[in-house]
Amino acid sequence: MDRVYNFSAGPAVMPVTVLQKIQKELLSYQDSGMSVMELSHRSSLFQSILNDAESLLRELMDIPSNYEVLFLQGGASLQFTMLPMNLGKAKVAYVNTGSWSQKAIEEAEKINGLTVEVIASSKENQFSKNPVVPLVDETFDYVHITTNNTIEGTAFLDVPTSGDVPLVADMSSNILSSSYKVSDFGLIYAGAQKNIGPSGLTVVIVRKDLIGLKENLPVMLDYKVQADNGSMYNTPPTFAIYAAKLMFEWLQELGGVAEIEKLNRKKAAMLYETIEASKLYRSPVDKGSRSLTNIPFVTGDAEMDKLFIKQAENKGMINLKGHRSVGGMRASLYNAFPLEGVEELINFMKEFEAKVKGD
Ligand code: PMP
């Protein structure tokens, strides 16, 4: 069967070679006579998958040894709760750059006794431009940012400084697609279903001194319990961890994050240039704040957008519809999205524009 060009914001496209490897190993993993899905999480075969996944991620992101890597469940959305529950002692700061930041803020506000301050926001400009993030004093327990705003298409590619206050990032939609320095952060979290693999897995990278600050938390929501048990307090999402391990191997073979970032920059630049050069399409995002992974564009006419999406679909380019809250189109170009798919989209955009402009 032919594969489509899948521009989905997540779950998103995975490399064919990874899918083939999964297929090949599906019935009998390493001659065990069992599928990975059937392995006990306490078996040595699974333990080595987990160990490999962790060490590959450590290499790819150059994670220092004073950080724990946790493989959890509940999605990035559960981190909206776990984070303030574990790290919020009195007062926490949030930067509001879009729908996902807003959800993170709302969940932090539900933690009893915690003061949540929104220290910067781009709401006034419809989340089209990164706000300036002020330094906060040390009475704050952390500063939370969303490095990439999946829906609005903005990103902090250079992270704001937070002084001695730990910086925390929701990196769900650009982890492993651009280089970040882990030591700039106290904690990083990401749902897996964009650059890491299938959904069902959430990665948390947390500085060890930020673990165990609060006592008597519900066990499953306590970073200390998860860390002390090597992410296996209960049954972890074994298949998703296995697929993530294969994705990490794939990325490492390509040369790691620095190499994929070059490719991602190229893919994004090609698309932004096409948008800029056109008289039909427009980017709603300020030039200095543009994401490499989620690229929204509009024609300014909802009916025209619909027609574009329909015709693209007929050509095997799917999931180009913008998020329901913003409309228009959105091309998500994660690591596994091929350059040829971007070329195909650009050709179609030009063809469509020529047709509707009648030249
Ligand atoms: N944060 C960001 C930036 C996201 O893009 C998403 C999902 N698209 C989430 C949080 C929520 O993630 P999950 O569905 O894994 O809870």
Short mmCIF file of C-alpha atoms in Angstrom, two decimals, residues 280-281 299 304 307 311 350-359:
data_model
loop_
_atom_site.label_atom_id
_atom_site.label_comp_id
_atom_site.label_asym_id
_atom_site.label_seq_id
_atom_site.Cartn_x
_atom_site.Cartn_y
_atom_site.Cartn_z
CA LEU A 280 -2.32 33.87 -1.69
CA TYR A 281 -0.87 32.42 1.52
CA THR A 299 -5.43 32.23 2.61
CA MET A 304 -10.54 28.62 -0.03
CA LEU A 307 -10.74 23.66 -0.96
CA GLN A 311 -7.42 19.00 -3.05
CA LYS A 350 2.12 26.95 -6.31
CA GLU A 351 -0.16 25.01 -8.61
CA PHE A 352 -3.21 25.85 -6.46
CA GLU A 353 -2.30 29.53 -6.30
CA ALA A 354 -1.82 29.73 -10.07
CA LYS A 355 -5.20 28.11 -10.60
CA VAL A 356 -7.17 30.34 -8.23
CA LYS A 357 -5.36 33.48 -9.37
CA GLY A 358 -6.09 32.46 -12.94
CA ASP A 359 -2.57 32.89 -14.26
#
